CSV table of C-alpha atoms and ligand atoms in Angstrom, one decimal:
chain,number,residue,atom,x,y,z
A,762,UNK,CA,-56.5,116.3,107.8
A,763,UNK,CA,-53.6,114.5,107.0
A,764,UNK,CA,-52.9,111.8,104.8
A,765,UNK,CA,-50.8,109.0,106.9
A,766,UNK,CA,-48.5,107.7,104.3
A,767,UNK,CA,-46.2,109.9,102.4
A,768,UNK,CA,-45.5,109.0,98.6
A,769,UNK,CA,-41.9,107.6,98.0
A,770,UNK,CA,-41.1,110.1,95.8
A,771,UNK,CA,-42.3,113.2,98.0
A,772,UNK,CA,-39.8,111.2,100.6
A,773,UNK,CA,-37.2,111.4,98.7
A,774,UNK,CA,-37.1,115.3,98.3
A,775,UNK,CA,-37.5,116.1,102.0
A,776,UNK,CA,-34.1,114.4,102.3
A,777,UNK,CA,-32.6,116.7,99.7
A,778,UNK,CA,-30.7,119.9,100.2
A,779,UNK,CA,-33.2,122.7,99.6
A,780,UNK,CA,-30.5,124.5,97.4
A,781,UNK,CA,-30.6,121.5,94.9
A,782,UNK,CA,-31.5,123.3,91.5
A,783,UNK,CA,-33.7,120.2,90.3
A,784,UNK,CA,-35.7,120.8,94.1
A,785,UNK,CA,-37.1,124.2,92.9
A,786,UNK,CA,-38.9,122.6,90.3
A,787,UNK,CA,-39.9,119.2,92.4
A,788,UNK,CA,-41.0,121.5,95.7
A,789,UNK,CA,-43.4,123.1,93.4
A,790,UNK,CA,-45.6,120.1,94.0
A,791,UNK,CA,-46.5,121.8,97.2
A,792,UNK,CA,-47.9,124.8,95.6
A,793,UNK,CA,-51.5,123.5,96.1
A,794,UNK,CA,-52.7,122.6,99.2
A,795,UNK,CA,-54.6,119.6,98.3
A,796,UNK,CA,-51.1,118.2,97.8
A,797,UNK,CA,-49.9,119.6,101.6
A,798,UNK,CA,-52.6,117.7,102.7
A,799,UNK,CA,-51.4,114.5,102.0
A,800,UNK,CA,-48.0,114.7,104.1
A,801,UNK,CA,-48.1,112.9,107.5
A,802,UNK,CA,-48.6,116.1,110.3
A,803,UNK,CA,-45.2,116.6,111.0
A,804,UNK,CA,-43.6,117.6,107.9
A,805,UNK,CA,-47.3,119.4,107.3
A,806,UNK,CA,-46.8,121.6,110.0
A,807,UNK,CA,-42.9,122.5,108.8
A,808,UNK,CA,-44.8,123.4,105.6
A,809,UNK,CA,-48.4,125.2,106.7
A,810,UNK,CA,-47.1,126.8,110.4
A,811,UNK,CA,-43.1,127.2,109.8
A,812,UNK,CA,-43.0,129.3,112.8
A,813,UNK,CA,-44.7,127.0,115.0
A,814,UNK,CA,-42.1,124.1,113.6
A,815,UNK,CA,-39.4,126.1,114.8
A,816,UNK,CA,-40.8,126.8,117.9
A,817,UNK,CA,-40.6,123.2,118.7
A,818,UNK,CA,-36.9,123.3,118.9
A,819,UNK,CA,-36.9,125.4,122.4
A,820,UNK,CA,-37.0,123.6,125.8
A,821,UNK,CA,-40.8,123.6,125.8
A,822,UNK,CA,-41.7,127.5,128.4
A,823,UNK,CA,-38.4,128.5,127.5
A,824,UNK,CA,-39.1,130.9,124.8
A,825,UNK,CA,-42.4,132.1,125.1
A,826,UNK,CA,-41.6,135.0,123.0
A,827,UNK,CA,-42.4,134.3,119.9
A,828,UNK,CA,-46.3,135.1,118.7
A,829,UNK,CA,-47.3,131.8,117.0
A,830,UNK,CA,-51.1,131.8,117.2
A,831,UNK,CA,-52.3,135.7,116.5
A,832,UNK,CA,-52.9,134.0,113.4
A,833,UNK,CA,-53.4,130.3,113.4
A,834,UNK,CA,-56.6,129.4,110.9
A,835,UNK,CA,-57.7,126.3,110.5
A,836,UNK,CA,-56.4,123.9,107.4
A,837,UNK,CA,-59.9,124.2,106.3
A,838,UNK,CA,-59.7,128.1,106.0
A,839,UNK,CA,-56.9,127.9,104.6
A,840,UNK,CA,-58.0,124.9,102.2
A,841,UNK,CA,-60.7,128.0,101.6
A,842,UNK,CA,-58.0,130.7,101.3
A,843,UNK,CA,-56.5,129.2,97.8
A,844,UNK,CA,-59.2,129.6,95.9
A,845,UNK,CA,-58.7,133.7,95.7
A,846,UNK,CA,-55.6,132.9,94.3
A,847,UNK,CA,-56.9,130.2,91.7
A,848,UNK,CA,-57.4,131.4,88.4
A,849,UNK,CA,-60.3,130.2,87.1
A,850,UNK,CA,-63.1,131.9,84.0
A,851,UNK,CA,-64.8,133.7,87.1
A,852,UNK,CA,-61.3,134.3,89.0
A,853,UNK,CA,-59.0,136.3,86.7
A,854,UNK,CA,-55.8,137.0,88.2
A,855,UNK,CA,-53.9,139.3,86.0
A,856,UNK,CA,-51.1,141.9,85.8
A,857,UNK,CA,-52.8,145.6,85.7
A,858,UNK,CA,-50.4,148.2,85.2
A,859,UNK,CA,-47.3,150.0,86.1
A,860,UNK,CA,-47.1,152.9,87.8
A,861,UNK,CA,-44.1,155.7,88.4
A,862,UNK,CA,-46.5,158.2,90.2
A,863,UNK,CA,-49.0,157.5,92.6
A,864,UNK,CA,-51.5,159.6,90.0
A,865,UNK,CA,-50.6,157.1,87.1
A,866,UNK,CA,-52.1,154.2,89.4
A,867,UNK,CA,-55.4,152.5,88.7
A,868,UNK,CA,-58.3,154.0,90.3
A,869,UNK,CA,-59.6,150.7,92.0
A,870,UNK,CA,-62.0,150.0,95.1
A,871,UNK,CA,-60.9,147.0,96.1
A,872,UNK,CA,-58.8,146.5,98.9
A,873,UNK,CA,-55.3,146.4,98.0
A,874,UNK,CA,-52.4,144.8,100.0
A,875,UNK,CA,-48.6,146.0,98.9
A,876,UNK,CA,-45.6,144.1,99.0
A,877,UNK,CA,-42.1,146.5,99.9
A,878,UNK,CA,-38.4,145.5,100.4
A,879,UNK,CA,-35.1,145.5,99.2
A,880,UNK,CA,-33.5,144.6,96.0
A,881,UNK,CA,-32.9,140.6,96.0
A,882,UNK,CA,-34.8,139.9,99.2
A,883,UNK,CA,-37.1,137.6,97.2
A,884,UNK,CA,-40.0,139.8,96.8
A,885,UNK,CA,-40.4,138.8,92.9
A,886,UNK,CA,-40.1,135.0,94.1
A,887,UNK,CA,-42.2,135.2,96.8
A,888,UNK,CA,-44.8,136.9,94.8
A,889,UNK,CA,-44.7,134.0,91.9
A,890,UNK,CA,-45.0,131.8,94.5
A,891,UNK,CA,-48.5,133.3,96.0
A,892,UNK,CA,-49.4,133.4,92.0
A,893,UNK,CA,-48.4,129.8,91.1
A,894,UNK,CA,-51.8,128.6,90.8
A,895,UNK,CA,-52.5,131.5,88.5
A,896,UNK,CA,-49.5,130.7,85.8
A,897,UNK,CA,-50.8,133.1,83.1
A,898,UNK,CA,-49.7,135.8,85.6
A,899,UNK,CA,-46.2,137.1,84.3
A,900,UNK,CA,-44.8,138.5,87.5
A,901,UNK,CA,-42.8,141.9,85.9
A,902,UNK,CA,-39.3,142.1,87.1
A,903,UNK,CA,-37.3,145.0,86.5
A,904,UNK,CA,-34.0,145.0,87.9
A,905,UNK,CA,-31.3,146.6,85.1
A,906,UNK,CA,-29.8,149.5,87.1
A,907,UNK,CA,-30.9,152.7,85.6
A,908,UNK,CA,-34.1,151.4,84.8
A,909,UNK,CA,-37.7,153.4,85.8
A,910,UNK,CA,-38.7,152.0,89.7
A,911,UNK,CA,-42.3,151.4,88.8
A,912,UNK,CA,-45.3,150.0,91.0
A,913,UNK,CA,-46.5,146.9,89.5
A,914,UNK,CA,-50.4,146.4,89.8
A,915,UNK,CA,-51.9,142.8,89.6
A,916,UNK,CA,-55.8,142.6,90.5
A,917,UNK,CA,-56.9,139.3,92.0
A,918,UNK,CA,-60.7,138.6,90.8
A,919,UNK,CA,-63.1,140.6,92.2
A,920,UNK,CA,-61.3,140.4,95.2
A,921,UNK,CA,-58.3,142.9,95.8
A,922,UNK,CA,-55.2,144.3,94.3
A,923,UNK,CA,-51.9,143.5,95.1
A,924,UNK,CA,-48.8,146.4,94.6
A,925,UNK,CA,-45.3,145.6,94.1
A,926,UNK,CA,-43.5,148.4,95.0
A,927,UNK,CA,-40.1,148.7,93.8
A,928,UNK,CA,-37.3,146.9,95.1
A,929,UNK,CA,-34.4,149.6,97.5
A,930,UNK,CA,-31.3,149.5,98.0
A,931,UNK,CA,-29.2,151.7,101.0
A,932,UNK,CA,-29.4,155.6,99.9
A,933,UNK,CA,-32.3,154.9,98.0
A,934,UNK,CA,-32.7,158.0,95.3
A,935,UNK,CA,-34.9,160.9,96.7
A,936,UNK,CA,-37.3,160.6,93.6
A,937,UNK,CA,-37.8,156.5,94.8
A,938,UNK,CA,-38.3,157.2,98.2
A,939,UNK,CA,-40.8,160.1,97.4
A,940,UNK,CA,-42.6,157.7,95.1
A,941,UNK,CA,-42.9,154.9,97.6
A,942,UNK,CA,-43.7,157.4,100.6
A,943,UNK,CA,-46.7,158.8,98.8
A,944,UNK,CA,-48.1,155.4,97.9
A,945,UNK,CA,-47.7,154.4,101.5
A,946,UNK,CA,-48.9,158.1,102.6
A,947,UNK,CA,-51.5,158.3,100.3
A,948,UNK,CA,-53.3,155.4,99.0
A,949,UNK,CA,-57.0,155.3,100.5
A,950,UNK,CA,-57.7,151.5,99.8
A,951,UNK,CA,-54.5,150.5,101.2
A,952,UNK,CA,-55.2,147.3,103.7
A,953,UNK,CA,-51.8,146.3,104.8
A,954,UNK,CA,-48.1,146.4,103.6
A,955,UNK,CA,-45.9,143.0,103.7
A,956,UNK,CA,-42.5,143.9,104.4
A,957,UNK,CA,-39.6,141.3,103.1
A,958,UNK,CA,-36.8,141.0,105.1
A,959,UNK,CA,-33.8,138.7,104.2
A,960,UNK,CA,-33.7,135.6,107.3
A,961,UNK,CA,-30.4,134.6,106.0
A,962,UNK,CA,-29.4,138.4,106.5
A,963,UNK,CA,-31.9,139.8,109.4
A,964,UNK,CA,-33.0,143.7,109.1
A,965,UNK,CA,-30.3,145.0,107.2
A,966,UNK,CA,-29.6,149.2,107.1
A,967,UNK,CA,-31.9,149.3,103.9
A,968,UNK,CA,-35.1,147.8,105.5
A,969,UNK,CA,-35.2,151.0,108.2
A,970,UNK,CA,-36.0,153.0,105.3
A,971,UNK,CA,-39.2,151.5,104.9
A,972,UNK,CA,-39.7,150.5,108.6
A,973,UNK,CA,-38.8,154.1,109.5
A,974,UNK,CA,-42.1,154.9,106.6
A,975,UNK,CA,-44.7,152.5,108.0
A,976,UNK,CA,-44.2,153.6,111.5
A,977,UNK,CA,-44.0,157.1,110.5
A,978,UNK,CA,-47.6,156.9,108.7
A,979,UNK,CA,-48.9,154.4,111.5
A,980,UNK,CA,-49.4,152.0,108.6
A,981,UNK,CA,-50.5,148.3,109.7
A,982,UNK,CA,-47.9,146.4,108.1
A,983,UNK,CA,-46.1,143.0,108.9
A,984,UNK,CA,-43.0,141.0,108.7
A,985,UNK,CA,-42.0,138.7,105.8
A,986,UNK,CA,-39.1,136.5,106.0
A,987,UNK,CA,-37.7,135.2,103.1
A,988,UNK,CA,-35.6,132.5,101.8
A,989,UNK,CA,-36.3,130.6,104.8
A,990,UNK,CA,-35.0,127.4,103.4
A,991,UNK,CA,-31.5,128.7,102.6
A,992,UNK,CA,-29.9,128.7,106.4
A,993,UNK,CA,-29.4,126.2,108.6
A,994,UNK,CA,-32.0,126.2,111.6
A,995,UNK,CA,-29.6,126.9,114.3
A,996,UNK,CA,-29.0,130.2,112.0
A,997,UNK,CA,-33.0,130.6,111.2
A,998,UNK,CA,-34.2,130.5,115.2
A,999,UNK,CA,-31.3,132.7,115.9
A,1000,UNK,CA,-32.7,135.3,113.2
A,1001,UNK,CA,-36.1,134.9,113.9
A,1002,UNK,CA,-35.7,135.5,117.8
A,1003,UNK,CA,-33.8,139.0,117.0
A,1004,UNK,CA,-36.4,139.8,114.6
A,1005,UNK,CA,-39.1,139.2,116.8
A,1006,UNK,CA,-37.4,141.1,119.8
A,1007,UNK,CA,-36.9,144.3,117.1
A,1008,UNK,CA,-41.0,143.8,116.3
A,1009,UNK,CA,-41.9,143.6,120.0
A,1010,UNK,CA,-39.6,146.8,121.0
A,1011,UNK,CA,-39.3,148.8,118.0
A,1012,UNK,CA,-42.4,149.2,116.3
A,1013,UNK,CA,-45.7,150.0,116.8
A,1014,UNK,CA,-47.9,149.6,113.9
A,1015,UNK,CA,-46.2,146.1,113.3
A,1016,UNK,CA,-48.1,142.9,113.3
A,1017,UNK,CA,-46.7,140.7,116.7
A,1018,UNK,CA,-46.8,137.3,114.6
A,1019,UNK,CA,-43.9,137.1,111.9
A,1020,UNK,CA,-44.5,135.1,108.8
A,1021,UNK,CA,-41.5,132.9,107.2
A,1022,UNK,CA,-41.8,132.0,103.8
A,1023,UNK,CA,-39.7,130.1,101.2
A,1024,UNK,CA,-40.4,130.5,97.9
A,1025,UNK,CA,-38.9,127.3,96.8
A,1026,UNK,CA,-40.2,124.9,99.3
A,1027,UNK,CA,-43.3,126.8,99.5
A,1028,UNK,CA,-43.4,126.7,103.6
A,1029,UNK,CA,-45.2,129.4,104.9
A,1030,UNK,CA,-47.0,130.5,101.5
A,1031,UNK,CA,-50.5,128.7,102.2
A,1032,UNK,CA,-50.8,130.8,105.6
A,1033,UNK,CA,-50.1,133.6,104.0
A,1034,UNK,CA,-52.5,133.7,101.0
A,1035,UNK,CA,-54.8,132.8,104.0
A,1036,UNK,CA,-53.7,136.2,105.8
A,1037,UNK,CA,-54.1,138.1,102.7
A,1038,UNK,CA,-57.2,136.6,101.9
A,1039,UNK,CA,-58.9,137.0,105.5
A,1040,UNK,CA,-57.4,140.6,106.1
A,1041,UNK,CA,-58.9,142.0,102.5
A,1042,UNK,CA,-62.2,141.3,104.2
A,1043,UNK,CA,-62.4,138.0,101.6
A,1044,UNK,CA,-62.5,135.2,103.7
A,1045,UNK,CA,-63.8,135.5,107.5
A,1046,UNK,CA,-61.3,133.0,109.4
A,1047,UNK,CA,-61.5,132.2,113.2
A,1048,UNK,CA,-58.0,132.3,112.8
A,1049,UNK,CA,-57.3,135.7,114.7
A,1050,UNK,CA,-56.9,135.8,118.6
A,1051,UNK,CA,-57.0,139.2,118.4
A,1052,UNK,CA,-55.2,141.7,115.8
B,2404,GDP,P1,-36.1,140.5,94.2
B,2404,GDP,O1,-35.1,141.5,93.6
B,2404,GDP,O2,-36.6,140.5,95.6
B,2404,GDP,O3,-37.6,140.8,93.9
B,2404,GDP,O4,-35.0,139.2,94.5
B,2404,GDP,P2,-36.0,138.2,93.6
B,2404,GDP,O5,-37.1,137.3,93.6
B,2404,GDP,O6,-35.1,138.2,92.5
B,2404,GDP,O7,-34.7,136.8,94.3
B,2404,GDP,C1,-33.2,137.2,94.6
B,2404,GDP,C2,-32.5,136.0,94.2
B,2404,GDP,O8,-33.0,135.1,95.9
B,2404,GDP,C3,-33.1,135.0,93.3
B,2404,GDP,O9,-31.3,134.5,93.0
B,2404,GDP,C4,-33.6,134.3,93.9
B,2404,GDP,O10,-34.1,132.8,93.5
B,2404,GDP,C5,-33.1,133.9,95.4
B,2404,GDP,N1,-34.3,133.7,96.3
B,2404,GDP,C6,-35.7,133.9,96.3
B,2404,GDP,N2,-36.3,133.6,97.2
B,2404,GDP,C7,-35.9,132.4,97.6
B,2404,GDP,C8,-36.1,131.5,98.9
B,2404,GDP,O11,-37.0,131.5,99.4
B,2404,GDP,N3,-35.4,130.5,98.7
B,2404,GDP,C9,-34.1,130.9,98.1
B,2404,GDP,N4,-33.0,129.5,97.9
B,2404,GDP,N5,-33.7,131.7,97.6
B,2404,GDP,C10,-34.6,132.2,97.2
């Protein structure tokens, strides 16, 4: 499906360092999958299946421990998934409301997914990237210390809702833990929790707050590794292997396959959209080997 020629402008972008401020805007050409499909296959793999691309750096057969294919949809499925994230008159994607307590949360019957992670892990950037085909959606950010921590809800057409949990730090305040804990324990339509870990730093003490909650309530959750454009390939490989080992040996409810992403390059974003569309029951892909 990939086109064989690379437009000269795109070629230059790939040669640039990902940290460059101007690359941030230029890379957004890849927010739409039609643009990604124009890439030559090697670059397409890197953008769509970053874990597979990383795995290619090992001696064949030497590192079977990365689970690459538990969810491996076709490019056609990934293209179909995009329609759920594209705003149109028939598919309204919008910010719904904020809640400080679970009983303030909207009472919806749609399946829900939630995103949780440490402050600064890249959660709002990731949600913005997922919603980049719905530019009207205003992703709410409340970072000022002392501001009330809220859960922000977004509605994705008639398909699902996305709950953005407040960022936390080490020694999260009690009322914050209570709110998140109650939400995770009692939200009936919660289908999957996406737990964000900074791929530069690896799993931090503060991440254990969310991991322990998910494990205690036996929630199905998924580890998303953010900011993968920031590290050298060697550092990223090391972190990914460490996190994979943690997931394999220390967790019960975590989906075995990791989801590395970059909100700057859009690497992994299309696969994540497809995964969400699938697990919320909206898109039946043949991507699952087992789940
Ligand atoms: P939040 O507190 O979890 O919502 O984190 P933000 O989304 O605000 O991101 C925190 C910082 O990390 C900001 O300076 C972002 O620009 C940066 N950031 C977020 N995602 C990425 C990414 O994928 N790549 C890079 N290079 N920087 C990122």
